[in-house]
PDB file of C-alpha atoms in Angstrom:
ATOM      1  CA  PRO A1180       0.000   0.000   0.000  1.00 38.00           C
ATOM      2  CA  ALA A1181       1.059   3.603  -0.628  1.00 48.00           C
ATOM      3  CA  SER A1182       0.828   4.425   3.080  1.00 51.00           C
ATOM      4  CA  THR A1183       3.270   1.603   3.884  1.00 56.00           C
ATOM      5  CA  ASN A1184       5.690   2.824   1.226  1.00 88.00           C
ATOM      6  CA  SER A1185       5.468   6.357   2.613  1.00 90.00           C
ATOM      7  CA  ALA A1186       6.152   5.106   6.122  1.00 91.00           C
ATOM      8  CA  GLU A1187       9.216   3.249   4.860  1.00 92.00           C
ATOM      9  CA  LEU A1188      10.515   6.349   3.038  1.00 93.00           C
ATOM     10  CA  LEU A1189      10.048   8.443   6.158  1.00 94.00           C
ATOM     11  CA  GLN A1190      11.769   5.848   8.324  1.00 95.00           C
ATOM     12  CA  LYS A1191      14.751   5.723   5.956  1.00 95.00           C
ATOM     13  CA  ALA A1192      14.951   9.515   5.748  1.00 96.00           C
ATOM     14  CA  GLU A1193      14.957   9.904   9.526  1.00 97.00           C
ATOM     15  CA  ALA A1194      17.495   7.083   9.903  1.00 97.00           C
ATOM     16  CA  PHE A1195      19.891   8.690   7.410  1.00 97.00           C
ATOM     17  CA  PHE A1196      19.520  12.084   9.104  1.00 97.00           C
ATOM     18  CA  LYS A1197      20.334  10.536  12.492  1.00 97.00           C
ATOM     19  CA  GLU A1198      23.341   8.737  11.018  1.00 97.00           C
ATOM     20  CA  GLY A1199      24.513  12.061   9.617  1.00 97.00           C
ATOM     21  CA  ASN A1200      24.258  13.668  13.047  1.00 97.00           C
ATOM     22  CA  ASP A1201      26.209  10.795  14.598  1.00 97.00           C
ATOM     23  CA  LEU A1202      28.983  11.134  11.992  1.00 96.00           C
ATOM     24  CA  LEU A1203      29.132  14.920  11.871  1.00 95.00           C
ATOM     25  CA  GLU A1204      32.115  15.284  14.203  1.00 95.00           C
ATOM     26  CA  SER A1205      34.095  12.148  13.297  1.00 96.00           C
ATOM     27  CA  ASN A1206      33.513  11.996   9.532  1.00 96.00           C
ATOM     28  CA  PRO A1207      31.936  15.160   8.028  1.00 95.00           C
ATOM     29  CA  SER A1208      32.249  13.893   4.453  1.00 96.00           C
ATOM     30  CA  LEU A1209      30.306  10.701   5.181  1.00 97.00           C
ATOM     31  CA  ALA A1210      27.842  12.706   7.266  1.00 97.00           C
ATOM     32  CA  ASN A1211      27.078  14.849   4.200  1.00 97.00           C
ATOM     33  CA  GLU A1212      26.365  11.715   2.198  1.00 97.00           C
ATOM     34  CA  LYS A1213      23.835  10.664   4.833  1.00 97.00           C
ATOM     35  CA  TYR A1214      22.213  14.115   4.897  1.00 98.00           C
ATOM     36  CA  LEU A1215      21.938  14.075   1.106  1.00 97.00           C
ATOM     37  CA  LEU A1216      20.220  10.684   1.218  1.00 97.00           C
ATOM     38  CA  ALA A1217      17.869  11.982   3.923  1.00 97.00           C
ATOM     39  CA  ALA A1218      16.997  15.011   1.776  1.00 97.00           C
ATOM     40  CA  GLN A1219      16.354  12.785  -1.237  1.00 96.00           C
ATOM     41  CA  TYR A1220      13.980  10.550   0.709  1.00 96.00           C
ATOM     42  CA  TYR A1221      12.166  13.543   2.200  1.00 97.00           C
ATOM     43  CA  ASN A1222      11.788  14.991  -1.301  1.00 96.00           C
ATOM     44  CA  SER A1223      10.401  11.688  -2.545  1.00 95.00           C
ATOM     45  CA  LEU A1224       7.666  11.958   0.083  1.00 96.00           C
ATOM     46  CA  ILE A1225       6.888  15.538  -0.923  1.00 95.00           C
ATOM     47  CA  GLU A1226       6.777  14.613  -4.613  1.00 93.00           C
ATOM     48  CA  SER A1227       4.363  11.780  -3.780  1.00 92.00           C
ATOM     49  CA  GLY A1228       1.909  14.409  -2.545  1.00 92.00           C
ATOM     50  CA  ILE A1229       2.571  14.312   1.203  1.00 93.00           C
ATOM     51  CA  LYS A1230       2.964  17.885   2.399  1.00 95.00           C
ATOM     52  CA  ASN A1231       2.965  19.096   5.998  1.00 96.00           C
ATOM     53  CA  ALA A1232       4.953  21.356   8.286  1.00 96.00           C
ATOM     54  CA  LYS A1233       7.047  18.612   9.863  1.00 97.00           C
ATOM     55  CA  LEU A1234       8.088  17.110   6.535  1.00 97.00           C
ATOM     56  CA  PHE A1235       9.192  20.453   5.075  1.00 98.00           C
ATOM     57  CA  TYR A1236      10.895  21.341   8.377  1.00 98.00           C
ATOM     58  CA  ASN A1237      12.884  18.092   8.380  1.00 97.00           C
ATOM     59  CA  THR A1238      13.812  18.591   4.726  1.00 98.00           C
ATOM     60  CA  GLY A1239      15.022  22.091   5.541  1.00 98.00           C
ATOM     61  CA  ASN A1240      17.153  20.719   8.371  1.00 98.00           C
ATOM     62  CA  ALA A1241      18.778  18.180   6.050  1.00 98.00           C
ATOM     63  CA  TYR A1242      19.661  20.870   3.513  1.00 98.00           C
ATOM     64  CA  PHE A1243      20.929  23.198   6.210  1.00 97.00           C
ATOM     65  CA  ARG A1244      23.297  20.469   7.417  1.00 97.00           C
ATOM     66  CA  LEU A1245      24.476  20.144   3.803  1.00 97.00           C
ATOM     67  CA  GLY A1246      25.386  23.831   3.789  1.00 95.00           C
ATOM     68  CA  ASP A1247      22.655  24.699   1.289  1.00 96.00           C
ATOM     69  CA  PRO A1248      20.873  27.793   2.686  1.00 95.00           C
ATOM     70  CA  GLY A1249      18.791  28.172  -0.470  1.00 96.00           C
ATOM     71  CA  MET A1250      16.997  24.850  -0.175  1.00 97.00           C
ATOM     72  CA  ALA A1251      16.893  25.169   3.625  1.00 97.00           C
ATOM     73  CA  ILE A1252      15.142  28.553   3.470  1.00 97.00           C
ATOM     74  CA  LEU A1253      12.804  27.307   0.745  1.00 97.00           C
ATOM     75  CA  ASN A1254      11.668  24.349   2.857  1.00 98.00           C
ATOM     76  CA  TYR A1255      11.426  26.308   6.112  1.00 98.00           C
ATOM     77  CA  ARG A1256       9.204  28.842   4.380  1.00 95.00           C
ATOM     78  CA  GLN A1257       7.096  26.019   2.945  1.00 96.00           C
ATOM     79  CA  ALA A1258       6.785  24.617   6.479  1.00 97.00           C
ATOM     80  CA  LEU A1259       5.545  27.970   7.780  1.00 93.00           C
ATOM     81  CA  LEU A1260       2.676  27.883   5.288  1.00 90.00           C
ATOM     82  CA  TYR A1261       1.352  24.879   7.206  1.00 92.00           C
ATOM     83  CA  ALA A1262       2.344  26.045  10.716  1.00 91.00           C
ATOM     84  CA  PRO A1263       2.724  29.854  10.683  1.00 84.00           C
ATOM     85  CA  GLY A1264       2.882  30.074  14.471  1.00 81.00           C
ATOM     86  CA  ASP A1265       5.639  27.496  14.962  1.00 91.00           C
ATOM     87  CA  GLU A1266       8.496  29.259  16.765  1.00 91.00           C
ATOM     88  CA  GLN A1267      11.041  26.493  16.110  1.00 96.00           C
ATOM     89  CA  ILE A1268      10.525  26.732  12.361  1.00 96.00           C
ATOM     90  CA  ARG A1269      10.841  30.517  12.536  1.00 93.00           C
ATOM     91  CA  PHE A1270      14.027  30.236  14.600  1.00 95.00           C
ATOM     92  CA  ASN A1271      15.628  27.845  12.101  1.00 96.00           C
ATOM     93  CA  LEU A1272      14.513  30.031   9.196  1.00 95.00           C
ATOM     94  CA  GLU A1273      16.098  33.131  10.714  1.00 93.00           C
ATOM     95  CA  TYR A1274      19.293  31.207  11.454  1.00 95.00           C
ATOM     96  CA  ALA A1275      19.436  29.953   7.851  1.00 95.00           C
ATOM     97  CA  ARG A1276      18.879  33.516   6.654  1.00 93.00           C
ATOM     98  CA  SER A1277      21.858  34.644   8.744  1.00 92.00           C
ATOM     99  CA  GLN A1278      24.042  32.324   6.617  1.00 91.00           C
ATOM    100  CA  GLN A1279      22.896  33.929   3.357  1.00 91.00           C
ATOM    101  CA  LYS A1280      25.918  35.607   1.735  1.00 91.00           C
ATOM    102  CA  ASN A1281      24.154  38.678   0.334  1.00 89.00           C
ATOM    103  CA  GLY A1282      23.058  39.651   3.835  1.00 80.00           C
ATOM    104  CA  PHE A1283      19.995  41.569   2.718  1.00 73.00           C
ATOM    105  CA  THR A1284      18.415  43.674   5.451  1.00 57.00           C
ATOM    106  CA  GLU A1285      14.895  45.005   5.654  1.00 50.00           C
ATOM    107  CA  ASN A1286      14.500  48.746   5.251  1.00 46.00           C
ATOM    108  CA  THR A1287      14.311  50.731   8.513  1.00 41.00           C
ATOM    109  CA  ARG A1288      10.629  51.547   8.177  1.00 44.00           C
ATOM    110  CA  ARG A1289       9.693  47.886   7.803  1.00 48.00           C
ATOM    111  CA  GLU A1290      11.921  46.879  10.736  1.00 47.00           C
ATOM    112  CA  ILE A1291      10.114  49.392  12.983  1.00 47.00           C
ATOM    113  CA  LEU A1292       6.731  48.096  11.842  1.00 47.00           C
ATOM    114  CA  GLN A1293       7.773  44.513  12.553  1.00 50.00           C
ATOM    115  CA  VAL A1294       8.681  45.479  16.131  1.00 48.00           C
ATOM    116  CA  LEU A1295       5.515  47.504  16.782  1.00 49.00           C
ATOM    117  CA  LEU A1296       3.205  45.029  15.059  1.00 54.00           C
ATOM    118  CA  PHE A1297       4.929  41.827  16.170  1.00 51.00           C
ATOM    119  CA  TRP A1298       1.538  40.211  16.842  1.00 53.00           C
ATOM    120  CA  HIS A1299       0.683  40.554  13.145  1.00 56.00           C
ATOM    121  CA  TYR A1300       3.619  38.275  12.229  1.00 57.00           C
ATOM    122  CA  VAL A1301       3.126  35.808  15.095  1.00 59.00           C
ATOM    123  CA  LEU A1302      -0.632  35.165  15.180  1.00 64.00           C
ATOM    124  CA  PRO A1303      -1.871  32.558  12.679  1.00 64.00           C
ATOM    125  CA  VAL A1304      -4.650  33.708  10.343  1.00 63.00           C
ATOM    126  CA  THR A1305      -7.116  31.274  11.948  1.00 69.00           C
ATOM    127  CA  TRP A1306      -6.524  32.884  15.356  1.00 66.00           C
ATOM    128  CA  LYS A1307      -7.089  36.333  13.891  1.00 67.00           C
ATOM    129  CA  ILE A1308     -10.413  35.246  12.408  1.00 71.00           C
ATOM    130  CA  ALA A1309     -11.465  33.662  15.718  1.00 73.00           C
ATOM    131  CA  LEU A1310     -10.520  36.807  17.669  1.00 73.00           C
ATOM    132  CA  ILE A1311     -12.406  39.017  15.218  1.00 69.00           C
ATOM    133  CA  ILE A1312     -15.542  36.899  15.746  1.00 74.00           C
ATOM    134  CA  VAL A1313     -15.175  37.010  19.557  1.00 72.00           C
ATOM    135  CA  LEU A1314     -14.561  40.782  19.573  1.00 69.00           C
ATOM    136  CA  ASN A1315     -17.530  41.310  17.275  1.00 71.00           C
ATOM    137  CA  ILE A1316     -19.755  39.418  19.736  1.00 71.00           C
ATOM    138  CA  CYS A1317     -18.367  41.496  22.640  1.00 70.00           C
ATOM    139  CA  PHE A1318     -18.947  44.719  20.729  1.00 68.00           C
ATOM    140  CA  TRP A1319     -22.587  44.015  19.916  1.00 68.00           C
ATOM    141  CA  THR A1320     -23.281  42.639  23.401  1.00 71.00           C
ATOM    142  CA  ALA A1321     -21.876  45.816  24.966  1.00 69.00           C
ATOM    143  CA  LEU A1322     -23.811  47.978  22.518  1.00 68.00           C
ATOM    144  CA  ILE A1323     -27.102  46.244  23.412  1.00 71.00           C
ATOM    145  CA  ALA A1324     -26.308  46.530  27.136  1.00 69.00           C
ATOM    146  CA  ARG A1325     -25.706  50.254  26.729  1.00 67.00           C
ATOM    147  CA  ARG A1326     -29.170  50.714  25.263  1.00 69.00           C
ATOM    148  CA  PHE A1327     -30.532  49.364  28.522  1.00 65.00           C
ATOM    149  CA  GLY A1328     -28.724  52.084  30.452  1.00 61.00           C
ATOM    150  CA  LYS A1329     -25.570  50.258  31.530  1.00 59.00           C
ATOM    151  CA  SER A1330     -22.442  52.421  31.354  1.00 57.00           C
ATOM    152  CA  ILE A1331     -19.880  50.094  29.780  1.00 58.00           C
ATOM    153  CA  GLY A1332     -18.567  52.275  26.995  1.00 54.00           C
ATOM    154  CA  TYR A1333     -15.041  50.860  27.309  1.00 56.00           C
ATOM    155  CA  LEU A1334     -16.417  47.452  26.345  1.00 58.00           C
ATOM    156  CA  ILE A1335     -17.567  49.022  23.097  1.00 62.00           C
ATOM    157  CA  VAL A1336     -14.492  51.075  22.237  1.00 66.00           C
ATOM    158  CA  ILE A1337     -11.792  48.522  23.122  1.00 69.00           C
ATOM    159  CA  PRO A1338     -13.223  45.571  21.130  1.00 68.00           C
ATOM    160  CA  ALA A1339     -13.918  47.921  18.226  1.00 68.00           C
ATOM    161  CA  LEU A1340     -10.318  49.217  18.140  1.00 73.00           C
ATOM    162  CA  ILE A1341      -8.747  45.774  18.509  1.00 71.00           C
ATOM    163  CA  GLY A1342     -11.159  44.371  15.931  1.00 68.00           C
ATOM    164  CA  ILE A1343     -10.178  47.062  13.422  1.00 72.00           C
ATOM    165  CA  LEU A1344      -6.471  46.293  13.957  1.00 70.00           C
ATOM    166  CA  LEU A1345      -7.041  42.565  13.497  1.00 69.00           C
ATOM    167  CA  ALA A1346      -9.192  43.138  10.423  1.00 68.00           C
ATOM    168  CA  GLY A1347      -6.427  45.275   8.927  1.00 65.00           C
ATOM    169  CA  SER A1348      -3.896  42.558   9.739  1.00 65.00           C
ATOM    170  CA  PHE A1349      -6.116  39.963   8.061  1.00 60.00           C
ATOM    171  CA  VAL A1350      -6.388  42.126   4.918  1.00 64.00           C
ATOM    172  CA  VAL A1351      -2.582  42.438   4.780  1.00 59.00           C
ATOM    173  CA  ASP A1352      -2.261  38.643   5.139  1.00 58.00           C
ATOM    174  CA  TRP A1353      -4.760  38.169   2.336  1.00 58.00           C
ATOM    175  CA  GLN A1354      -2.860  40.570   0.065  1.00 57.00           C
ATOM    176  CA  ASN A1355       0.445  38.860   0.863  1.00 58.00           C
ATOM    177  CA  SER A1356      -1.083  35.481   0.073  1.00 59.00           C
ATOM    178  CA  LYS A1357      -1.648  36.704  -3.494  1.00 70.00           C
ATOM    179  CA  SER A1358       2.039  37.579  -3.881  1.00 81.00           C
ATOM    180  CA  ILE A1359       4.263  34.855  -5.291  1.00 90.00           C
ATOM    181  CA  HIS A1360       7.515  34.400  -3.386  1.00 93.00           C
ATOM    182  CA  GLY A1361      10.685  32.640  -4.421  1.00 95.00           C
ATOM    183  CA  VAL A1362      14.202  31.756  -3.294  1.00 96.00           C
ATOM    184  CA  VAL A1363      17.464  31.553  -5.230  1.00 97.00           C
ATOM    185  CA  THR A1364      18.480  27.895  -5.021  1.00 97.00           C
ATOM    186  CA  ALA A1365      21.371  27.882  -7.516  1.00 96.00           C
ATOM    187  CA  ASP A1366      24.869  28.492  -6.131  1.00 95.00           C
ATOM    188  CA  SER A1367      24.579  32.009  -7.512  1.00 96.00           C
ATOM    189  CA  SER A1368      22.493  33.986  -9.968  1.00 97.00           C
ATOM    190  CA  ILE A1369      23.413  37.188 -11.773  1.00 97.00           C
ATOM    191  CA  GLY A1370      20.723  39.846 -11.460  1.00 96.00           C
ATOM    192  CA  ARG A1371      20.336  41.725 -14.720  1.00 97.00           C
ATOM    193  CA  MET A1372      18.719  44.964 -15.892  1.00 96.00           C
ATOM    194  CA  GLY A1373      16.588  43.108 -18.416  1.00 96.00           C
ATOM    195  CA  ASP A1374      15.275  39.687 -19.313  1.00 95.00           C
ATOM    196  CA  SER A1375      18.325  38.482 -21.237  1.00 96.00           C
ATOM    197  CA  ARG A1376      21.952  37.625 -20.558  1.00 96.00           C
ATOM    198  CA  SER A1377      22.869  40.447 -22.940  1.00 96.00           C
ATOM    199  CA  TYR A1378      21.801  43.017 -20.337  1.00 97.00           C
ATOM    200  CA  GLN A1379      24.213  44.450 -17.806  1.00 96.00           C
ATOM    201  CA  SER A1380      24.279  43.014 -14.305  1.00 96.00           C
ATOM    202  CA  SER A1381      22.299  45.000 -11.744  1.00 95.00           C
ATOM    203  CA  PHE A1382      24.840  44.579  -8.953  1.00 94.00           C
ATOM    204  CA  GLU A1383      28.572  44.074  -8.533  1.00 93.00           C
ATOM    205  CA  THR A1384      28.004  40.729  -6.809  1.00 94.00           C
ATOM    206  CA  PRO A1385      25.596  37.959  -7.810  1.00 96.00           C
ATOM    207  CA  LEU A1386      22.632  36.779  -5.783  1.00 96.00           C
ATOM    208  CA  TYR A1387      23.665  33.759  -3.741  1.00 96.00           C
ATOM    209  CA  GLN A1388      21.769  30.732  -2.442  1.00 95.00           C
ATOM    210  CA  GLY A1389      18.965  31.746  -0.127  1.00 95.00           C
ATOM    211  CA  ALA A1390      18.259  35.210  -1.544  1.00 96.00           C
ATOM    212  CA  GLU A1391      14.499  35.693  -1.182  1.00 95.00           C
ATOM    213  CA  PHE A1392      12.244  37.742  -3.418  1.00 95.00           C
ATOM    214  CA  ILE A1393       8.699  38.536  -4.510  1.00 93.00           C
ATOM    215  CA  ILE A1394       7.858  37.979  -8.158  1.00 94.00           C
ATOM    216  CA  GLN A1395       6.813  41.219  -9.859  1.00 93.00           C
ATOM    217  CA  GLU A1396       6.694  39.930 -13.416  1.00 94.00           C
ATOM    218  CA  ARG A1397       7.427  36.731 -15.341  1.00 94.00           C
ATOM    219  CA  ARG A1398       8.651  36.326 -18.891  1.00 94.00           C
ATOM    220  CA  VAL A1399       9.869  33.231 -20.687  1.00 95.00           C
ATOM    221  CA  GLY A1400      12.754  31.910 -18.588  1.00 96.00           C
ATOM    222  CA  TRP A1401      13.063  35.085 -16.531  1.00 97.00           C
ATOM    223  CA  ILE A1402      11.635  36.596 -13.328  1.00 96.00           C
ATOM    224  CA  LEU A1403      11.562  40.232 -12.230  1.00 97.00           C
ATOM    225  CA  ALA A1404      12.404  39.850  -8.544  1.00 96.00           C
ATOM    226  CA  LEU A1405      11.724  42.362  -5.762  1.00 94.00           C
ATOM    227  CA  LEU A1406      14.451  41.846  -3.159  1.00 94.00           C
ATOM    228  CA  PRO A1407      14.123  42.416   0.614  1.00 89.00           C
ATOM    229  CA  ASN A1408      16.062  45.700   0.416  1.00 88.00           C
ATOM    230  CA  GLY A1409      13.606  47.113  -2.125  1.00 88.00           C
ATOM    231  CA  ASP A1410      15.742  46.637  -5.255  1.00 93.00           C
ATOM    232  CA  SER A1411      14.366  44.902  -8.349  1.00 96.00           C
ATOM    233  CA  THR A1412      16.319  42.788 -10.802  1.00 97.00           C
ATOM    234  CA  TRP A1413      15.799  40.184 -13.503  1.00 97.00           C
ATOM    235  CA  ILE A1414      17.009  36.663 -12.686  1.00 97.00           C
ATOM    236  CA  GLU A1415      16.863  33.436 -14.637  1.00 97.00           C
ATOM    237  CA  GLU A1416      13.963  31.215 -13.597  1.00 96.00           C
ATOM    238  CA  GLN A1417      16.185  28.129 -13.631  1.00 97.00           C
ATOM    239  CA  ASP A1418      18.222  29.608 -10.755  1.00 97.00           C
ATOM    240  CA  CYS A1419      15.361  29.736  -8.287  1.00 96.00           C
ATOM    241  CA  SER A1420      12.435  27.861  -6.786  1.00 96.00           C
ATOM    242  CA  ILE A1421       8.940  29.152  -6.108  1.00 95.00           C
ATOM    243  CA  ILE A1422       7.263  28.850  -2.711  1.00 93.00           C
ATOM    244  CA  ASP A1423       3.930  27.114  -3.355  1.00 81.00           C
TER     245      ASP A1423
END
């Protein structure tokens, strides 16, 4: 049965990953062979249609051990699609990002927003929807109670304000979900000023494994990528992978 085959693939993948960990100090070269086998088995499971946070997370770990930040970041980000509130996945993703050679940083304005609106990035969408429903009930309950002469204005204003913030956060999440994100997974990719190798390079250095971007436009074989620092450049589609 397919389920039995999947269980066997998972068992082999986890066994190879453990063997890699055991060999990491004594025989790094052999450890890498084990990690590569683990990644291959994990990918076989994904290609068979099995997709969940744990599987992508484990795949990301295997690639990170192999020193491949591009594939590690790709799989960690895939894992977050299934478990957006998982702190361990986020921690590993940020650590993998710290190994990315380009070292892109967010612009100052966005960094400030991320600090002030940390809850927007932490709360899963399902929690936001649930909180909006609860706050809506509180708001209308307080409004009805006020009509009967009870002075509980704060129970009207506070839920209304929090509800508006959460609704705005949900709208931003919805807009982001329409954006297509990608990661450079080739060793390096030269960003160009147009959709052809005949164009000049956009930067002095290439984009390395793990560089993340939002797709602004697609042409045959090429992607116009918006980078985390706000720059845009054309990169070859074969050099990157798209986050589904």
